[in-house]
Amino acid sequence: MLSKIAGALLLLFLAALPTPAAELPQSGNPVFDRTVRLVVNSFYDRSALDRFEDAVRREIEDSRSPVTAASPAERVDTAIDAILASLQVSHTGRFRPDGIDYFELADVFRYALRADMRRLFPPDGEAAYAGIGMIVRQGNGLGFVSEVYDGSPAARAGILVGDEVMSVDGAPYREIISFRGKAGQTVEIKLRRRPGDQPLDKTVQVKLLRPLPMFEKAIEDSATIMERDGRKIGYIRLWTLAAPRSMNKVAEALARGPLEQADGLVLDLRGRWGGGSADAAELFLGGTPPFRLIQRDGEAILANVRWRRPVVAIIDEGTRSGLEVFAYALKAKGVRLVGARSAGALLAGRVFLLPDDSLLELAVSDAVIGDDTRLEGRGVQPDLPVPFILPYAAGRDPQRDAAVDEMRRILADG
């Protein structure tokens, strides 16, 4: 009798476990099937796997339908996107080498891909792509510049956020293909700045861009001082926390760079990727005093920088992951946040290489602030909401303008 009870309990226990990947229906496509196995084995939330498995079966059944307008490759891409979307979380998606995200993520997760980096990015194994340092957001058949990295060829050429990108060298814009093989050359980009205006032609130098060093340089190049009401307001954009020297660039700009004499600071957290240390905000919030080591020749080495003057931060849907922790910490200490709700994308992700060399980013751990605060799906709300309409913005930035005005008010109030 005891053995029968034990056997029944074992069956109940096994029934509660997720279905092993081997028991799931197989599509016969190695990329799709590998994606399914990785999700079942590594995704952080077991409760989502029933929904995921239903989506897998549905996509396999649909793929066997004799009526389809898509090519086999397009069908696989659509199917993978659909099963991953069924998980309904951040830090989960597939990225292919025809997009900038692929190269940036490969650099962010370079350690996880270390065994394959030389093969993926010959000859030195450094993730890099030919580009000009801008991101274009697609919508309604049009593409609009959503980010221009500070100090990039696009910035130097005068391309502005909100510009409609019409063509590159006479062909439709493609993130990677438009510039492939053209590093060291120039391209002709046709833009429209306002609806109905005549197109603008911009000649832009193409460079071989390494994402993390590029982000570090963009952070450094973004630092500037604005004179308002006889006061100096500093500005710097923290494009990512994932680059090794992201916070060092901010600290150097504050301690002995262009922002050293600022009376107040506008800190722009509208980034591309999160990452980084969970206590990065300590530069602005920490209680320990600034600390420097003075060398024999008088050179000072920064060991511990602390900013004690007023701060206003800008956030939006690009504020994600580690940058959301940063924004949450600032708000908890009374720092004013301006802009739009952050992404609500706070989980721990990992990247896996799929058989076709595309990348699968997968959420592998939950993330909790304090005892029970989760930002996943919720984000951080600004204290001062300011909308930003991208198309034909012509470089205007109402969120930054509002943050500067907020700092002016804080400085005037003393």
Coordinates of N, CA, C and O in Angstrom, one line a residue, residues 235-389:
Y235 N 24.8 68.9 -18.3 CA 24.0 67.9 -18.9 C 24.9 66.7 -19.3 O 26.0 67.0 -19.9
I236 N 24.4 65.5 -19.1 CA 25.2 64.3 -19.5 C 24.2 63.2 -19.8 O 23.2 63.1 -19.0
R237 N 24.4 62.4 -20.8 CA 23.5 61.3 -21.2 C 24.1 60.0 -20.9 O 25.2 59.7 -21.5
L238 N 23.5 59.2 -20.1 CA 24.0 57.9 -19.7 C 23.4 56.8 -20.6 O 22.4 56.3 -20.4
W239 N 24.0 56.6 -21.8 CA 23.5 55.8 -22.8 C 23.3 54.3 -22.4 O 22.4 53.6 -22.8
T240 N 24.2 53.8 -21.5 CA 24.1 52.5 -21.0 C 24.9 52.4 -19.8 O 25.9 53.2 -19.6
L241 N 24.6 51.4 -18.9 CA 25.5 51.1 -17.8 C 26.3 49.8 -18.1 O 27.1 49.4 -17.3
A242 N 26.1 49.2 -19.3 CA 26.7 48.0 -19.6 C 28.2 48.1 -20.0 O 29.0 47.2 -20.0
A243 N 28.6 49.3 -20.5 CA 30.0 49.5 -20.9 C 30.8 49.6 -19.7 O 30.4 50.1 -18.7
P244 N 32.0 49.0 -19.7 CA 32.9 48.9 -18.5 C 33.1 50.3 -17.8 O 33.2 50.3 -16.6
R245 N 33.3 51.3 -18.6 CA 33.6 52.6 -18.1 C 32.5 53.6 -18.1 O 32.7 54.8 -18.1
S246 N 31.3 53.2 -18.2 CA 30.1 54.1 -18.3 C 30.1 55.1 -17.1 O 30.1 56.3 -17.3
M247 N 30.1 54.6 -15.9 CA 30.0 55.4 -14.7 C 31.3 56.2 -14.5 O 31.3 57.3 -14.0
N248 N 32.4 55.6 -14.9 CA 33.7 56.3 -14.8 C 33.7 57.6 -15.7 O 34.2 58.7 -15.3
K249 N 33.0 57.5 -16.9 CA 33.0 58.7 -17.8 C 32.1 59.7 -17.1 O 32.4 60.9 -17.2
V250 N 31.0 59.4 -16.5 CA 30.2 60.3 -15.8 C 31.0 61.0 -14.6 O 31.0 62.2 -14.4
A251 N 31.7 60.1 -13.8 CA 32.4 60.6 -12.7 C 33.5 61.6 -13.1 O 33.8 62.6 -12.5
E252 N 34.2 61.2 -14.2 CA 35.3 62.1 -14.7 C 34.8 63.4 -15.1 O 35.4 64.5 -14.9
A253 N 33.6 63.4 -15.8 CA 33.1 64.7 -16.3 C 32.6 65.6 -15.2 O 32.8 66.8 -15.2
L254 N 32.2 65.0 -14.1 CA 31.7 65.7 -12.9 C 32.9 66.2 -12.1 O 32.8 67.3 -11.5
A255 N 33.9 65.4 -11.9 CA 35.0 65.7 -11.0 C 36.1 66.6 -11.6 O 36.6 67.5 -10.9
R256 N 36.4 66.4 -12.9 CA 37.5 67.2 -13.4 C 37.3 67.5 -14.9 O 38.2 67.8 -15.6
G257 N 36.1 67.3 -15.4 CA 35.8 67.5 -16.8 C 34.9 68.7 -17.0 O 34.9 69.7 -16.2
P258 N 34.1 68.7 -18.1 CA 33.3 69.9 -18.4 C 32.2 70.2 -17.4 O 31.7 71.4 -17.4
L259 N 31.8 69.3 -16.6 CA 30.7 69.5 -15.6 C 31.2 69.9 -14.2 O 30.4 70.1 -13.3
E260 N 32.5 70.1 -14.0 CA 33.1 70.3 -12.7 C 32.5 71.5 -12.0 O 32.2 71.6 -10.8
Q261 N 32.3 72.6 -12.8 CA 31.8 73.9 -12.3 C 30.3 74.0 -12.4 O 29.8 75.1 -12.1
A262 N 29.6 73.0 -12.7 CA 28.1 73.1 -12.9 C 27.5 73.4 -11.5 O 27.9 72.8 -10.5
D263 N 26.5 74.2 -11.5 CA 25.7 74.5 -10.3 C 24.6 73.4 -10.0 O 24.2 73.2 -8.9
G264 N 24.2 72.8 -11.1 CA 23.2 71.7 -11.0 C 23.4 70.8 -12.3 O 24.0 71.2 -13.2
L265 N 22.8 69.6 -12.2 CA 23.0 68.7 -13.3 C 21.7 68.1 -13.8 O 20.8 67.7 -13.0
V266 N 21.5 68.0 -15.1 CA 20.5 67.3 -15.8 C 21.1 65.9 -16.2 O 22.0 65.9 -17.1
L267 N 20.6 64.8 -15.6 CA 21.1 63.5 -15.9 C 20.2 62.8 -16.8 O 19.0 62.5 -16.4
D268 N 20.6 62.5 -18.0 CA 19.7 61.9 -19.0 C 19.8 60.4 -19.0 O 20.9 59.8 -19.3
L269 N 18.8 59.7 -18.5 CA 18.8 58.2 -18.4 C 18.0 57.6 -19.5 O 17.6 56.4 -19.5
R270 N 17.8 58.3 -20.6 CA 17.1 57.7 -21.8 C 18.1 56.9 -22.6 O 18.8 57.5 -23.5
G271 N 18.3 55.7 -22.3 CA 19.4 54.9 -22.8 C 19.0 53.9 -23.9 O 17.9 53.9 -24.4
R272 N 20.0 53.1 -24.2 CA 19.8 52.0 -25.2 C 19.7 50.7 -24.5 O 18.9 49.8 -24.8
W273 N 20.6 50.4 -23.5 CA 20.6 49.2 -22.7 C 20.9 49.5 -21.3 O 21.4 50.5 -20.9
G274 N 20.5 48.6 -20.4 CA 20.6 48.8 -19.0 C 22.0 48.3 -18.5 O 23.0 48.8 -18.8
G275 N 21.9 47.1 -17.8 CA 23.2 46.5 -17.4 C 23.8 47.3 -16.2 O 23.2 48.1 -15.6
G276 N 25.1 46.9 -15.9 CA 25.8 47.7 -14.9 C 25.5 47.3 -13.5 O 24.7 46.4 -13.2
S277 N 26.1 48.0 -12.6 CA 26.0 47.7 -11.2 C 24.7 48.3 -10.6 O 24.2 49.3 -11.0
A278 N 24.0 47.5 -9.7 CA 22.8 47.9 -9.2 C 22.9 49.1 -8.2 O 21.9 49.8 -7.9
D279 N 24.1 49.5 -7.8 CA 24.3 50.6 -6.9 C 25.0 51.8 -7.7 O 25.6 52.7 -7.1
A280 N 24.8 51.9 -9.0 CA 25.4 52.9 -9.8 C 25.0 54.3 -9.3 O 25.7 55.3 -9.4
A281 N 23.8 54.4 -8.8 CA 23.2 55.8 -8.4 C 24.0 56.3 -7.2 O 23.7 57.5 -6.8
E282 N 24.8 55.5 -6.5 CA 25.5 55.9 -5.3 C 26.4 57.2 -5.6 O 26.7 57.9 -4.7
L283 N 26.8 57.3 -6.9 CA 27.6 58.5 -7.2 C 26.8 59.8 -6.8 O 27.4 60.8 -6.5
F284 N 25.5 59.7 -6.9 CA 24.7 60.9 -6.6 C 24.0 60.8 -5.2 O 23.6 61.8 -4.6
L285 N 23.9 59.6 -4.7 CA 23.2 59.4 -3.4 C 24.1 59.0 -2.2 O 23.6 59.0 -1.1
G286 N 25.2 58.5 -2.5 CA 26.1 57.9 -1.4 C 26.5 58.9 -0.4 O 26.7 60.1 -0.7
G287 N 26.7 58.4 0.8 CA 27.0 59.2 1.9 C 28.5 59.4 2.2 O 28.9 60.2 3.0
T288 N 29.3 58.5 1.6 CA 30.7 58.6 1.8 C 31.3 59.8 1.1 O 30.8 60.2 0.1
P289 N 32.4 60.4 1.7 CA 32.9 61.6 1.1 C 33.7 61.3 -0.2 O 34.2 60.2 -0.3
P290 N 33.9 62.3 -1.1 CA 34.8 62.1 -2.2 C 36.2 61.8 -1.8 O 36.7 62.3 -0.7
F291 N 36.9 61.0 -2.6 CA 38.2 60.5 -2.2 C 39.1 60.5 -3.4 O 38.7 59.9 -4.5
R292 N 40.3 61.0 -3.3 CA 41.3 61.0 -4.4 C 42.6 60.6 -3.9 O 43.0 60.8 -2.7
L293 N 43.4 60.0 -4.7 CA 44.8 59.6 -4.4 C 45.7 60.6 -5.2 O 45.5 60.8 -6.4
I294 N 46.6 61.3 -4.5 CA 47.5 62.3 -5.1 C 48.8 61.7 -5.4 O 49.5 61.3 -4.4
Q295 N 49.3 61.6 -6.6 CA 50.5 61.0 -6.9 C 51.7 62.0 -6.7 O 51.5 63.2 -6.4
R296 N 52.9 61.5 -6.8 CA 54.1 62.3 -6.5 C 54.2 63.5 -7.4 O 54.6 64.6 -7.0
D297 N 53.7 63.4 -8.7 CA 53.8 64.5 -9.6 C 52.6 65.4 -9.5 O 52.4 66.3 -10.3
G298 N 51.7 65.1 -8.5 CA 50.5 66.0 -8.3 C 49.3 65.5 -9.0 O 48.2 66.1 -8.8
E299 N 49.4 64.5 -9.8 CA 48.2 64.0 -10.5 C 47.3 63.3 -9.5 O 47.7 62.5 -8.7
A300 N 46.0 63.6 -9.7 CA 45.0 63.1 -8.8 C 44.3 61.9 -9.5 O 43.9 62.0 -10.6
I301 N 44.2 60.8 -8.8 CA 43.4 59.6 -9.3 C 42.1 59.5 -8.5 O 42.1 59.5 -7.3
L302 N 41.0 59.5 -9.3 CA 39.7 59.5 -8.7 C 39.4 58.1 -8.1 O 39.5 57.1 -8.8
A303 N 39.2 58.1 -6.8 CA 38.9 56.8 -6.2 C 37.4 56.7 -5.8 O 36.8 55.6 -5.8
N304 N 36.8 57.8 -5.5 CA 35.4 57.8 -5.0 C 34.8 59.2 -5.3 O 35.1 60.1 -4.5
V305 N 34.0 59.4 -6.3 CA 33.4 60.6 -6.7 C 32.0 60.7 -6.1 O 31.3 59.7 -6.2
R306 N 31.6 61.8 -5.5 CA 30.3 62.0 -5.0 C 29.8 63.4 -5.5 O 30.5 64.4 -5.3
W307 N 28.6 63.4 -6.1 CA 28.0 64.7 -6.5 C 27.0 65.2 -5.5 O 26.1 64.5 -5.1
R308 N 27.3 66.4 -4.9 CA 26.5 66.9 -3.8 C 25.5 68.0 -4.3 O 24.7 68.5 -3.4
R309 N 25.6 68.4 -5.5 CA 24.7 69.5 -6.0 C 23.4 69.0 -6.6 O 23.3 67.8 -6.7
P310 N 22.5 69.9 -6.9 CA 21.1 69.4 -7.3 C 21.2 68.6 -8.6 O 22.1 68.8 -9.5
V311 N 20.3 67.6 -8.7 CA 20.1 66.8 -9.9 C 18.7 66.7 -10.3 O 17.8 66.6 -9.5
V312 N 18.4 66.7 -11.6 CA 17.2 66.4 -12.2 C 17.5 65.3 -13.3 O 18.4 65.4 -14.0
A313 N 16.6 64.2 -13.3 CA 16.9 63.2 -14.3 C 15.8 63.1 -15.3 O 14.6 63.4 -15.0
I314 N 16.1 62.6 -16.5 CA 15.1 62.4 -17.6 C 15.0 60.9 -17.8 O 16.0 60.2 -17.9
I315 N 13.8 60.5 -17.9 CA 13.5 59.0 -18.2 C 12.5 58.9 -19.3 O 11.7 59.9 -19.6
D316 N 12.5 57.8 -20.0 CA 11.4 57.4 -21.0 C 11.4 55.9 -21.2 O 12.1 55.2 -20.4
E317 N 10.8 55.5 -22.3 CA 10.7 54.0 -22.5 C 12.1 53.4 -22.8 O 12.3 52.2 -22.8
G318 N 13.1 54.2 -23.1 CA 14.5 53.7 -23.3 C 15.2 53.5 -22.0 O 16.3 52.9 -21.9
T319 N 14.6 54.0 -20.9 CA 15.2 53.7 -19.5 C 14.7 52.4 -19.1 O 13.6 52.1 -18.7
R320 N 15.7 51.4 -19.2 CA 15.3 50.0 -18.9 C 16.3 49.3 -18.1 O 17.5 49.8 -17.9
S321 N 15.9 48.2 -17.5 CA 16.8 47.3 -16.7 C 17.6 48.1 -15.7 O 17.0 48.7 -14.8
G322 N 19.0 48.0 -15.7 CA 19.8 48.7 -14.7 C 19.5 50.2 -14.6 O 19.6 50.8 -13.5
L323 N 19.2 50.8 -15.8 CA 18.9 52.2 -15.7 C 17.6 52.5 -15.0 O 17.4 53.6 -14.4
E324 N 16.6 51.5 -14.9 CA 15.4 51.7 -14.2 C 15.7 51.6 -12.7 O 15.1 52.3 -11.9
V325 N 16.6 50.7 -12.3 CA 17.0 50.7 -10.9 C 17.6 52.0 -10.5 O 17.4 52.6 -9.4
F326 N 18.4 52.6 -11.4 CA 19.1 53.9 -11.2 C 18.0 55.0 -10.9 O 18.0 55.7 -10.0
A327 N 17.0 55.0 -11.9 CA 15.9 56.0 -11.8 C 15.1 55.8 -10.5 O 14.7 56.8 -9.8
Y328 N 14.8 54.5 -10.2 CA 14.0 54.2 -8.9 C 14.8 54.7 -7.7 O 14.1 55.3 -6.8
A329 N 16.1 54.5 -7.7 CA 16.9 55.0 -6.5 C 16.9 56.5 -6.4 O 16.7 57.0 -5.3
L330 N 17.0 57.2 -7.5 CA 17.0 58.6 -7.5 C 15.6 59.1 -7.0 O 15.6 60.0 -6.1
K331 N 14.6 58.6 -7.5 CA 13.2 59.0 -7.1 C 13.0 58.8 -5.6 O 12.4 59.6 -4.9
A332 N 13.4 57.6 -5.1 CA 13.2 57.3 -3.7 C 13.9 58.3 -2.8 O 13.5 58.5 -1.6
K333 N 15.0 59.0 -3.3 CA 15.7 59.9 -2.5 C 15.3 61.4 -2.8 O 15.9 62.3 -2.4
G334 N 14.2 61.5 -3.6 CA 13.6 62.8 -3.8 C 14.1 63.6 -5.0 O 13.8 64.7 -5.2
V335 N 14.9 62.9 -5.9 CA 15.4 63.5 -7.1 C 14.2 63.6 -8.1 O 13.5 62.6 -8.3
R336 N 14.0 64.7 -8.7 CA 12.8 64.9 -9.6 C 13.1 64.2 -10.9 O 14.2 64.3 -11.5
L337 N 12.1 63.4 -11.4 CA 12.2 62.7 -12.7 C 11.3 63.4 -13.7 O 10.1 63.6 -13.4
V338 N 11.8 63.6 -14.9 CA 11.1 64.3 -16.0 C 11.0 63.4 -17.2 O 12.0 62.7 -17.5
G339 N 9.8 63.4 -17.9 CA 9.8 62.6 -19.1 C 8.6 61.7 -19.2 O 7.4 62.1 -19.0
A340 N 8.8 60.4 -19.5 CA 7.7 59.5 -19.6 C 8.1 58.2 -18.8 O 9.2 58.0 -18.4
R341 N 7.1 57.4 -18.6 CA 7.3 56.2 -17.8 C 8.4 55.3 -18.4 O 8.5 55.2 -19.6
S342 N 9.2 54.8 -17.6 CA 10.3 53.9 -18.0 C 9.8 52.6 -18.6 O 8.6 52.3 -18.5
A343 N 10.7 51.8 -19.1 CA 10.3 50.6 -19.9 C 9.5 49.5 -19.1 O 8.8 48.8 -19.7
G344 N 9.7 49.4 -17.9 CA 9.2 48.3 -17.1 C 9.8 47.0 -17.5 O 9.1 46.0 -17.8
A345 N 11.1 47.1 -17.7 CA 11.9 45.9 -18.2 C 13.0 45.6 -17.2 O 14.2 45.9 -17.5
L346 N 12.7 45.0 -16.1 CA 13.7 44.7 -15.1 C 13.7 43.2 -14.7 O 13.0 42.8 -13.8
L347 N 14.4 42.4 -15.5 CA 14.7 41.0 -15.2 C 16.2 40.8 -15.6 O 16.8 41.7 -16.2
A348 N 16.7 39.7 -15.2 CA 18.1 39.3 -15.6 C 18.0 38.5 -16.8 O 17.4 37.5 -16.9
G349 N 18.7 39.0 -17.9 CA 18.7 38.3 -19.1 C 20.1 37.6 -19.4 O 21.1 38.0 -18.9
R350 N 20.0 36.6 -20.3 CA 21.2 36.0 -20.8 C 21.0 35.8 -22.3 O 19.9 35.6 -22.8
V351 N 22.2 35.7 -23.0 CA 22.1 35.5 -24.5 C 22.6 34.1 -24.8 O 23.6 33.7 -24.3
F352 N 21.9 33.5 -25.7 CA 22.3 32.2 -26.3 C 22.5 32.3 -27.8 O 21.8 33.0 -28.4
L353 N 23.5 31.5 -28.3 CA 23.7 31.5 -29.8 C 22.8 30.4 -30.4 O 22.9 29.2 -29.9
L354 N 22.0 30.7 -31.4 CA 21.2 29.7 -32.0 C 21.9 29.1 -33.3 O 23.0 29.7 -33.7
P355 N 21.5 28.0 -33.8 CA 22.2 27.3 -34.9 C 22.5 28.2 -36.1 O 23.4 27.9 -36.9
D356 N 21.7 29.2 -36.4 CA 21.9 30.1 -37.6 C 22.7 31.3 -37.2 O 22.8 32.3 -38.0
D357 N 23.3 31.3 -36.0 CA 24.1 32.4 -35.5 C 23.3 33.7 -35.1 O 23.8 34.7 -34.9
S358 N 21.9 33.5 -35.1 CA 21.1 34.6 -34.5 C 21.3 34.5 -32.9 O 21.7 33.4 -32.4
L359 N 20.9 35.5 -32.2 CA 21.0 35.5 -30.8 C 19.6 35.4 -30.1 O 18.7 36.1 -30.6
L360 N 19.5 34.6 -29.1 CA 18.3 34.5 -28.3 C 18.6 35.1 -27.0 O 19.4 34.6 -26.2
E361 N 17.9 36.2 -26.7 CA 18.0 36.8 -25.3 C 16.8 36.2 -24.5 O 15.7 36.2 -25.0
L362 N 17.1 35.7 -23.3 CA 16.2 35.0 -22.5 C 16.2 35.5 -21.1 O 17.3 35.6 -20.5
A363 N 15.1 35.8 -20.5 CA 15.0 36.2 -19.1 C 15.2 34.9 -18.2 O 14.4 34.0 -18.3
V364 N 16.3 34.9 -17.4 CA 16.6 33.7 -16.7 C 16.5 34.0 -15.2 O 16.6 33.0 -14.4
S365 N 16.2 35.2 -14.7 CA 16.0 35.4 -13.3 C 15.1 36.6 -13.1 O 15.1 37.6 -13.9
D366 N 14.3 36.5 -12.0 CA 13.4 37.6 -11.6 C 14.3 38.7 -11.0 O 15.5 38.4 -10.6
A367 N 13.8 39.9 -10.8 CA 14.6 41.0 -10.2 C 13.6 41.7 -9.2 O 12.5 42.1 -9.6
V368 N 14.1 41.9 -8.0 CA 13.3 42.5 -6.9 C 14.1 43.6 -6.2 O 15.3 43.3 -5.9
I369 N 13.5 44.7 -6.0 CA 14.1 45.8 -5.3 C 13.6 45.8 -3.9 O 12.4 45.8 -3.7
G370 N 14.5 45.9 -2.9 CA 14.1 45.8 -1.5 C 13.4 44.5 -1.2 O 13.9 43.4 -1.7
D371 N 12.3 44.5 -0.5 CA 11.7 43.2 -0.1 C 10.8 42.7 -1.2 O 10.8 41.5 -1.5
D372 N 10.0 43.5 -1.9 CA 9.0 43.0 -2.8 C 8.7 43.9 -4.0 O 7.6 43.8 -4.6
T373 N 9.5 44.9 -4.3 CA 9.2 45.8 -5.4 C 9.7 45.3 -6.7 O 10.9 45.0 -6.8
R374 N 8.8 45.2 -7.6 CA 9.2 44.7 -9.0 C 8.8 45.8 -10.0 O 7.7 46.3 -10.0
L375 N 9.7 46.1 -10.9 CA 9.5 47.1 -11.9 C 9.1 46.5 -13.2 O 8.6 47.2 -14.1
E376 N 9.3 45.2 -13.4 CA 8.9 44.5 -14.6 C 7.4 44.7 -14.9 O 6.6 44.4 -14.0
G377 N 7.1 45.2 -16.1 CA 5.8 45.5 -16.4 C 5.2 46.7 -15.8 O 4.0 47.1 -16.2
R378 N 5.9 47.4 -14.9 CA 5.4 48.6 -14.3 C 6.2 49.8 -14.6 O 5.6 50.9 -14.9
G379 N 7.5 49.7 -14.5 CA 8.3 50.9 -14.8 C 8.3 51.9 -13.6 O 7.8 51.7 -12.6
V380 N 9.0 53.0 -13.9 CA 9.1 54.1 -12.9 C 8.3 55.3 -13.6 O 8.6 55.7 -14.7
Q381 N 7.5 55.9 -12.8 CA 6.7 57.0 -13.3 C 7.5 58.3 -13.0 O 8.0 58.5 -12.0
P382 N 7.5 59.3 -14.0 CA 8.1 60.5 -13.8 C 7.3 61.4 -12.9 O 6.1 61.3 -12.8
D383 N 8.0 62.3 -12.2 CA 7.3 63.3 -11.3 C 6.6 64.4 -12.2 O 5.6 64.9 -11.9
L384 N 7.3 64.7 -13.3 CA 6.8 65.7 -14.3 C 6.7 65.0 -15.7 O 7.6 64.9 -16.4
P385 N 5.5 64.5 -16.0 CA 5.3 63.9 -17.3 C 5.4 64.9 -18.5 O 4.8 66.0 -18.4
V386 N 6.2 64.5 -19.5 CA 6.4 65.4 -20.6 C 6.4 64.5 -21.9 O 7.3 63.6 -22.0
P387 N 5.4 64.6 -22.8 CA 5.4 63.8 -24.0 C 6.4 64.2 -25.0 O 6.9 65.3 -25.0
F388 N 6.8 63.2 -25.8 CA 7.8 63.4 -26.9 C 7.2 62.8 -28.1 O 7.0 61.6 -28.2
I389 N 6.9 63.7 -29.1 CA 6.4 63.2 -30.4 C 7.6 63.1 -31.4 O 8.2 64.2 -31.7

